Short mmCIF file of N, CA and C in Angstrom, two decimals:
data_model
loop_
_atom_site.label_atom_id
_atom_site.label_comp_id
_atom_site.label_asym_id
_atom_site.label_seq_id
_atom_site.Cartn_x
_atom_site.Cartn_y
_atom_site.Cartn_z
N UNK A 1 0.85 -1.17 0.00
CA UNK A 1 0.00 0.00 0.00
C UNK A 1 0.90 1.24 0.00
N UNK A 2 0.68 2.11 -0.95
CA UNK A 2 1.51 3.30 -1.10
C UNK A 2 0.66 4.53 -0.77
N UNK A 3 1.24 5.44 0.03
CA UNK A 3 0.48 6.60 0.47
C UNK A 3 0.47 7.72 -0.57
N UNK A 4 1.47 7.80 -1.39
CA UNK A 4 1.54 8.84 -2.40
C UNK A 4 2.16 10.13 -1.90
N UNK A 5 2.62 10.16 -0.67
CA UNK A 5 3.26 11.36 -0.13
C UNK A 5 4.75 11.31 -0.40
N UNK A 6 5.30 12.45 -0.79
CA UNK A 6 6.72 12.54 -1.04
C UNK A 6 7.46 13.04 0.18
N UNK A 7 8.76 13.21 0.01
CA UNK A 7 9.58 13.64 1.15
C UNK A 7 9.26 15.08 1.56
N UNK A 8 8.90 15.93 0.63
CA UNK A 8 8.56 17.32 0.99
C UNK A 8 7.27 17.38 1.80
N UNK A 9 6.30 16.59 1.42
CA UNK A 9 5.03 16.59 2.15
C UNK A 9 5.22 16.07 3.57
N UNK A 10 5.97 15.00 3.71
CA UNK A 10 6.22 14.44 5.03
C UNK A 10 7.06 15.42 5.86
N UNK A 11 8.01 16.09 5.23
CA UNK A 11 8.82 17.09 5.92
C UNK A 11 7.98 18.26 6.39
N UNK A 12 7.03 18.68 5.57
CA UNK A 12 6.16 19.79 5.96
C UNK A 12 5.32 19.44 7.19
N UNK A 13 4.80 18.24 7.23
CA UNK A 13 4.02 17.79 8.38
C UNK A 13 4.93 17.68 9.60
N UNK A 14 6.14 17.21 9.40
CA UNK A 14 7.09 17.06 10.51
C UNK A 14 7.48 18.40 11.12
N UNK A 15 7.40 19.46 10.36
CA UNK A 15 7.69 20.81 10.88
C UNK A 15 6.42 21.45 11.44
N UNK A 16 5.31 21.33 10.75
CA UNK A 16 4.09 22.04 11.12
C UNK A 16 3.42 21.47 12.36
N UNK A 17 3.44 20.16 12.51
CA UNK A 17 2.72 19.55 13.64
C UNK A 17 3.32 19.94 14.99
N UNK A 18 4.63 19.87 15.18
CA UNK A 18 5.18 20.32 16.47
C UNK A 18 4.94 21.81 16.73
N UNK A 19 4.96 22.62 15.70
CA UNK A 19 4.67 24.04 15.87
C UNK A 19 3.23 24.25 16.34
N UNK A 20 2.30 23.51 15.76
CA UNK A 20 0.91 23.65 16.19
C UNK A 20 0.73 23.19 17.63
N UNK A 21 1.44 22.14 18.03
CA UNK A 21 1.37 21.69 19.43
C UNK A 21 1.96 22.75 20.37
N UNK A 22 3.03 23.38 19.95
CA UNK A 22 3.66 24.42 20.76
C UNK A 22 2.69 25.58 21.00
N UNK A 23 2.09 26.08 19.93
CA UNK A 23 1.17 27.21 20.08
C UNK A 23 -0.10 26.82 20.83
N UNK A 24 -0.56 25.60 20.67
CA UNK A 24 -1.70 25.13 21.47
C UNK A 24 -1.34 25.11 22.94
N UNK A 25 -0.14 24.66 23.24
CA UNK A 25 0.31 24.62 24.63
C UNK A 25 0.40 26.00 25.25
N UNK A 26 0.89 26.97 24.48
CA UNK A 26 0.96 28.34 24.97
C UNK A 26 -0.44 28.88 25.25
N UNK A 27 -1.36 28.64 24.32
CA UNK A 27 -2.74 29.10 24.51
C UNK A 27 -3.41 28.45 25.71
N UNK A 28 -3.20 27.16 25.89
CA UNK A 28 -3.77 26.47 27.04
C UNK A 28 -3.17 26.98 28.35
N UNK A 29 -1.90 27.29 28.34
CA UNK A 29 -1.25 27.81 29.54
C UNK A 29 -1.90 29.10 29.99
N UNK A 30 -2.10 30.03 29.07
CA UNK A 30 -2.72 31.30 29.44
C UNK A 30 -4.19 31.11 29.81
N UNK A 31 -4.88 30.21 29.13
CA UNK A 31 -6.28 29.96 29.44
C UNK A 31 -6.47 29.37 30.82
N UNK A 32 -5.66 28.39 31.17
CA UNK A 32 -5.77 27.75 32.49
C UNK A 32 -5.34 28.72 33.58
N UNK A 33 -4.29 29.48 33.31
CA UNK A 33 -3.82 30.47 34.30
C UNK A 33 -4.90 31.51 34.56
N UNK A 34 -5.53 32.00 33.49
CA UNK A 34 -6.58 33.01 33.65
C UNK A 34 -7.79 32.46 34.38
N UNK A 35 -8.19 31.24 34.06
CA UNK A 35 -9.34 30.63 34.73
C UNK A 35 -9.06 30.41 36.21
N UNK A 36 -7.84 30.00 36.53
CA UNK A 36 -7.47 29.79 37.93
C UNK A 36 -7.49 31.11 38.69
N UNK A 37 -6.96 32.15 38.08
CA UNK A 37 -6.93 33.47 38.72
C UNK A 37 -8.34 33.99 38.99
N UNK A 38 -9.21 33.88 38.01
CA UNK A 38 -10.58 34.35 38.17
C UNK A 38 -11.31 33.52 39.22
N UNK A 39 -11.09 32.21 39.25
CA UNK A 39 -11.73 31.36 40.25
C UNK A 39 -11.29 31.73 41.65
N UNK A 40 -10.00 32.03 41.82
CA UNK A 40 -9.52 32.44 43.15
C UNK A 40 -10.11 33.78 43.56
N UNK A 41 -10.24 34.70 42.63
CA UNK A 41 -10.85 35.99 42.95
C UNK A 41 -12.32 35.82 43.33
N UNK A 42 -13.04 35.01 42.59
CA UNK A 42 -14.45 34.80 42.91
C UNK A 42 -14.60 34.08 44.25
N UNK A 43 -13.70 33.15 44.55
CA UNK A 43 -13.75 32.45 45.83
C UNK A 43 -13.46 33.37 46.99
N UNK A 44 -12.65 34.39 46.76
CA UNK A 44 -12.33 35.36 47.81
C UNK A 44 -13.35 36.50 47.86
N UNK A 45 -14.41 36.37 47.11
CA UNK A 45 -15.49 37.37 47.05
C UNK A 45 -15.01 38.73 46.54
N UNK A 46 -14.05 38.72 45.65
CA UNK A 46 -13.57 39.97 45.03
C UNK A 46 -14.14 40.05 43.62
N UNK A 47 -15.44 40.26 43.57
CA UNK A 47 -16.16 40.23 42.28
C UNK A 47 -15.76 41.37 41.36
N UNK A 48 -15.46 42.54 41.90
CA UNK A 48 -15.11 43.68 41.04
C UNK A 48 -13.80 43.44 40.32
N UNK A 49 -12.83 42.82 41.01
CA UNK A 49 -11.53 42.54 40.39
C UNK A 49 -11.64 41.45 39.33
N UNK A 50 -12.57 40.54 39.50
CA UNK A 50 -12.66 39.41 38.57
C UNK A 50 -13.27 39.79 37.22
N UNK A 51 -13.89 40.96 37.13
CA UNK A 51 -14.46 41.38 35.86
C UNK A 51 -13.49 42.23 35.17
#
């Protein structure tokens, strides 16, 4: 069974996929950090700061 992909196509995926994982990780880091911060503010009854 032959996939039909050449070395350039496989190389492009080998470069693009780790980059997409990196940027997803950065986005998740900020999202989780922000959610944690807001949850702590709401738990401390500091509603004005959380908005």
